[in-house]
Coordinates of C-alpha atoms and ligand atoms in Angstrom, one line a residue:
M1 CA 197.6 -155.2 63.9
R2 CA 196.7 -158.7 65.2
L3 CA 193.6 -160.3 64.0
K4 CA 191.6 -163.5 64.8
L5 CA 190.5 -165.4 61.7
K6 CA 187.7 -168.0 61.5
V7 CA 188.4 -169.8 58.2
W8 CA 186.3 -172.5 56.5
R9 CA 188.5 -175.6 56.0
Q10 CA 187.3 -178.4 53.8
P11 CA 189.9 -180.9 52.4
S12 CA 187.8 -182.0 49.4
P13 CA 184.4 -181.6 47.8
D14 CA 182.8 -184.6 49.7
A15 CA 184.6 -184.2 53.0
P16 CA 182.8 -182.4 55.8
G17 CA 184.1 -178.8 56.4
Q18 CA 184.5 -176.8 59.6
F19 CA 185.7 -173.4 60.8
R20 CA 189.2 -173.3 62.1
N21 CA 190.7 -170.4 64.1
Y22 CA 193.9 -168.7 63.1
E23 CA 195.9 -165.6 64.3
A24 CA 197.1 -163.2 61.7
E25 CA 199.6 -160.3 61.8
A26 CA 199.0 -157.5 59.2
N27 CA 199.7 -153.9 58.5
E28 CA 197.3 -151.4 57.0
H29 CA 199.1 -151.4 53.6
M30 CA 198.6 -155.2 53.0
S31 CA 195.8 -156.4 50.8
F32 CA 193.4 -159.0 52.2
L33 CA 195.1 -161.7 50.1
E34 CA 198.5 -160.7 51.3
M35 CA 197.3 -161.1 54.8
L36 CA 196.2 -164.6 53.9
D37 CA 199.6 -165.2 52.2
E38 CA 201.3 -164.5 55.5
V39 CA 199.0 -166.8 57.4
N40 CA 199.8 -169.5 54.8
E41 CA 203.6 -168.9 55.1
G42 CA 203.2 -169.6 58.8
L43 CA 201.1 -172.8 58.2
I44 CA 203.6 -174.1 55.6
G45 CA 206.5 -173.3 58.1
R46 CA 204.8 -175.5 60.7
G47 CA 204.2 -178.3 58.2
E48 CA 200.5 -177.7 58.0
E49 CA 198.3 -177.5 54.9
P50 CA 197.9 -173.9 53.7
I51 CA 194.5 -172.4 53.2
A52 CA 193.4 -172.8 49.6
F53 CA 191.8 -169.7 48.0
D54 CA 191.4 -168.5 44.4
H55 CA 193.3 -165.5 43.0
D56 CA 195.0 -164.5 39.8
C57 CA 195.4 -160.9 38.6
R58 CA 195.1 -159.3 42.1
E59 CA 194.2 -156.1 40.2
G60 CA 190.4 -156.4 40.3
I61 CA 190.0 -157.5 36.7
C62 CA 190.0 -161.3 36.4
G63 CA 187.2 -162.2 38.9
A64 CA 189.1 -165.1 40.4
C65 CA 189.2 -163.9 44.0
S66 CA 186.0 -164.9 45.7
L67 CA 185.7 -164.8 49.4
M68 CA 182.7 -164.3 51.7
I69 CA 184.1 -162.0 54.4
D70 CA 181.9 -161.5 57.5
G71 CA 178.9 -162.6 55.5
R72 CA 179.5 -160.2 52.6
A73 CA 180.7 -161.2 49.2
H74 CA 184.1 -159.5 48.6
G75 CA 184.0 -158.0 52.1
P76 CA 182.9 -154.6 53.5
R77 CA 183.8 -152.2 50.7
Q78 CA 181.4 -151.5 47.9
A79 CA 182.5 -151.9 44.3
T80 CA 185.7 -153.6 45.5
T81 CA 187.0 -157.1 44.7
T82 CA 188.6 -159.2 47.6
C83 CA 192.0 -158.6 46.1
Q84 CA 191.6 -154.8 46.2
L85 CA 190.4 -154.9 49.8
H86 CA 193.1 -153.6 52.2
M87 CA 193.7 -154.2 55.8
R88 CA 193.3 -150.6 56.6
E89 CA 189.5 -151.5 56.7
Y90 CA 190.2 -153.4 59.9
N91 CA 191.3 -152.6 63.5
D92 CA 193.7 -154.4 65.9
G93 CA 191.9 -157.3 67.6
D94 CA 189.1 -157.7 65.0
E95 CA 187.7 -161.1 64.3
I96 CA 187.1 -161.9 60.6
V97 CA 185.0 -164.8 59.3
I98 CA 186.1 -166.1 55.9
E99 CA 184.0 -168.6 53.9
P100 CA 183.7 -169.7 50.3
W101 CA 180.8 -168.7 48.0
R102 CA 177.7 -170.7 49.2
A103 CA 175.6 -171.9 46.3
A104 CA 174.6 -175.4 45.1
A105 CA 175.8 -174.5 41.6
F106 CA 179.2 -173.6 42.9
P107 CA 180.4 -176.7 44.9
V108 CA 183.3 -176.3 47.2
L109 CA 186.5 -177.9 45.8
R110 CA 188.7 -177.2 48.8
D111 CA 188.7 -174.7 51.7
L112 CA 187.7 -171.4 50.1
V113 CA 187.8 -172.5 46.4
V114 CA 184.6 -173.2 44.6
D115 CA 183.9 -174.7 41.2
R116 CA 182.6 -171.8 39.0
S117 CA 182.6 -173.8 35.7
A118 CA 178.8 -173.4 35.6
F119 CA 179.5 -169.8 34.5
D120 CA 181.8 -171.1 31.7
R121 CA 179.0 -173.4 30.5
I122 CA 176.5 -170.5 30.4
I123 CA 179.0 -168.4 28.3
A124 CA 179.7 -171.4 26.0
S125 CA 175.9 -171.8 25.4
G126 CA 175.7 -168.4 23.7
G127 CA 177.8 -165.7 25.0
F128 CA 179.6 -165.0 21.8
I129 CA 179.0 -164.0 18.2
S130 CA 179.8 -166.5 15.5
A131 CA 180.8 -164.1 12.7
A132 CA 184.3 -164.6 11.4
T133 CA 186.5 -161.9 13.0
G134 CA 189.5 -161.6 10.7
S135 CA 191.7 -158.6 11.2
A136 CA 190.5 -155.6 13.2
P137 CA 187.9 -153.7 11.2
D138 CA 187.9 -150.0 10.6
G139 CA 186.6 -148.2 13.7
N140 CA 183.9 -146.4 11.6
A141 CA 182.8 -149.4 9.5
I142 CA 179.9 -150.2 11.9
L143 CA 178.6 -147.1 13.6
V144 CA 177.4 -147.6 17.2
P145 CA 175.2 -145.0 18.9
K146 CA 177.0 -143.6 21.9
D147 CA 174.2 -144.6 24.4
S148 CA 174.3 -148.2 23.1
A149 CA 178.1 -148.3 23.3
E150 CA 177.9 -147.0 26.9
L151 CA 175.3 -149.6 27.9
A152 CA 177.3 -152.4 26.3
M153 CA 180.5 -151.3 28.0
D154 CA 178.7 -151.1 31.4
A155 CA 177.5 -154.7 31.0
A156 CA 180.8 -155.9 29.7
A157 CA 182.5 -154.8 32.9
C158 CA 181.3 -158.1 34.5
I159 CA 184.3 -160.1 35.5
G160 CA 182.4 -163.3 36.2
C161 CA 183.4 -163.5 39.9
G162 CA 180.1 -165.0 41.1
A163 CA 179.6 -162.5 44.0
C164 CA 176.1 -161.9 42.7
V165 CA 175.2 -165.6 43.1
A166 CA 176.8 -165.8 46.5
A167 CA 175.0 -162.7 47.8
C168 CA 171.5 -163.7 46.4
P169 CA 169.2 -165.6 48.8
N170 CA 168.1 -167.6 45.8
A171 CA 171.6 -168.2 44.5
S172 CA 170.5 -166.7 41.2
A173 CA 172.9 -166.1 38.4
M174 CA 170.6 -163.6 36.6
L175 CA 172.9 -160.6 37.1
F176 CA 175.8 -162.4 35.6
T177 CA 173.8 -163.9 32.7
G178 CA 171.9 -160.6 32.2
A179 CA 175.2 -158.8 31.9
K180 CA 176.5 -161.2 29.2
V181 CA 173.2 -161.1 27.3
S182 CA 172.9 -157.3 27.5
H183 CA 176.5 -156.7 26.5
L184 CA 176.0 -158.3 23.1
A185 CA 172.3 -157.2 22.7
H186 CA 173.3 -153.6 22.7
L187 CA 175.8 -153.9 19.8
P188 CA 175.0 -154.3 16.1
Q189 CA 177.3 -157.4 16.0
G190 CA 175.1 -159.2 18.5
Q191 CA 171.8 -158.8 16.7
A192 CA 171.9 -161.8 14.3
E193 CA 171.9 -164.4 17.1
R194 CA 170.2 -162.2 19.8
H195 CA 167.1 -164.4 20.4
R196 CA 168.9 -167.7 20.1
R197 CA 171.5 -166.5 22.5
V198 CA 169.2 -165.4 25.3
L199 CA 167.2 -168.7 25.1
A200 CA 170.3 -170.8 25.2
M201 CA 171.9 -168.9 28.0
V202 CA 168.8 -168.8 30.2
D203 CA 168.2 -172.5 29.6
Q204 CA 171.8 -173.3 30.6
M205 CA 171.5 -171.1 33.7
D206 CA 168.5 -173.0 34.8
E207 CA 170.1 -176.4 34.0
E208 CA 173.1 -175.5 36.2
G209 CA 170.7 -175.2 39.2
F210 CA 170.9 -171.5 39.9
G211 CA 167.8 -170.0 41.5
G212 CA 165.4 -167.4 39.9
C213 CA 165.4 -163.7 40.6
T214 CA 162.9 -162.4 43.1
N215 CA 164.2 -158.8 43.1
F216 CA 166.1 -158.8 46.4
G217 CA 168.8 -156.6 44.7
E218 CA 171.6 -158.2 46.8
C219 CA 173.4 -159.0 43.6
E220 CA 173.7 -155.4 42.5
A221 CA 174.9 -154.4 46.0
A222 CA 177.6 -157.0 46.1
C223 CA 178.8 -156.7 42.5
P224 CA 182.4 -155.3 42.5
K225 CA 181.8 -153.9 39.0
Q226 CA 178.4 -152.2 39.9
I227 CA 176.5 -154.1 37.2
S228 CA 172.9 -152.7 37.4
I229 CA 169.9 -155.0 37.8
D230 CA 168.6 -153.3 34.7
V231 CA 170.4 -156.0 32.8
I232 CA 168.1 -158.6 34.4
A233 CA 165.0 -156.6 33.1
H234 CA 166.7 -156.4 29.7
M235 CA 167.4 -160.1 29.6
N236 CA 163.8 -160.9 30.7
R237 CA 162.4 -158.7 27.9
D238 CA 164.6 -160.4 25.3
Y239 CA 163.7 -163.8 26.6
L240 CA 160.0 -163.0 26.4
R241 CA 160.3 -161.7 22.9
A242 CA 162.3 -164.8 21.9
T243 CA 159.8 -167.2 23.5
L244 CA 156.9 -165.5 21.7
S245 CA 158.6 -166.5 18.5
D246 CA 158.9 -170.1 17.5
R247 CA 161.8 -171.4 19.6
S248 CA 162.7 -174.2 17.2
D249 CA 162.8 -171.7 14.4
I250 CA 165.1 -169.5 16.3
R251 CA 167.4 -172.3 17.4
G252 CA 167.7 -173.5 13.8
N253 CA 168.2 -170.2 12.2
A254 CA 170.9 -167.8 13.3
G255 CA 169.4 -165.0 11.2
V256 CA 166.0 -164.8 12.8
M257 CA 165.3 -161.6 14.7
Ligands
SF4_1 S1 177.6 -159.4 37.7 FE1 179.1 -158.5 39.1 S2 179.0 -159.9 40.9 FE2 178.1 -161.0 39.2 S3 179.8 -162.2 38.2 FE3 179.6 -160.2 37.1 S4 181.1 -158.8 38.2 FE4 180.7 -160.6 39.6
FES2 S1 192.4 -161.7 41.8 FE1 191.7 -160.9 39.8 S2 189.9 -159.8 40.4 FE2 190.8 -160.4 42.3

């Protein structure tokens, strides 16, 4: 099939960007990224700059791929990362518009690549437990109720891609942050630093310039891992509980619950 692409090209963070038109040849078995690889082969062959885009695992697990395709984060298929999107979704002659994530907290670095280090800083502010890990403990040493384990695993499915931010009219990162907070809050190992963690991660999220949640629900619809907006309610509850306690006490004492 032959396709017409409109692709955002921007040589550097401060340079102005613009859409450029390209023609692409693809077959239905190609992934979306393989289709872009082919376009880039052609550009390189003609001595032009290839289109920069993020990718790593190409298996739907790393969260690196991040394209706004025809106005939808990760494209038209629900619960599917860009790298798992295949060209069988398209027809001969289709025009496809490809843009980077659009959010002030994710500045464009080049073409379709954005800087998502704001997510790393949110994780670094509290998305961990500080207990010494040592060797793997006996599986039955700490019993975890099945319901809690399921909820923790659902939240842990977040791959940090940022589609939730890109899809949200407020560019809110609350689905991402809520998933990380919820994941640890449902496990016994996460209890000791639970309140300190939620305060630090929400503060960092605000500091990075992400917007607040006003319940559009676009994040949940765009999320390739189907993270539920329940995690946002859970994070808000934990945040409220933590702020009702003395924040300075909590920050200074890992053991406060
Ligand atoms: S919550 Fe979903 S959309 Fe947001 S970063 Fe995690 S996996 Fe991506
Ligand atoms: S490249 Fe890893 S999830 Fe798409």
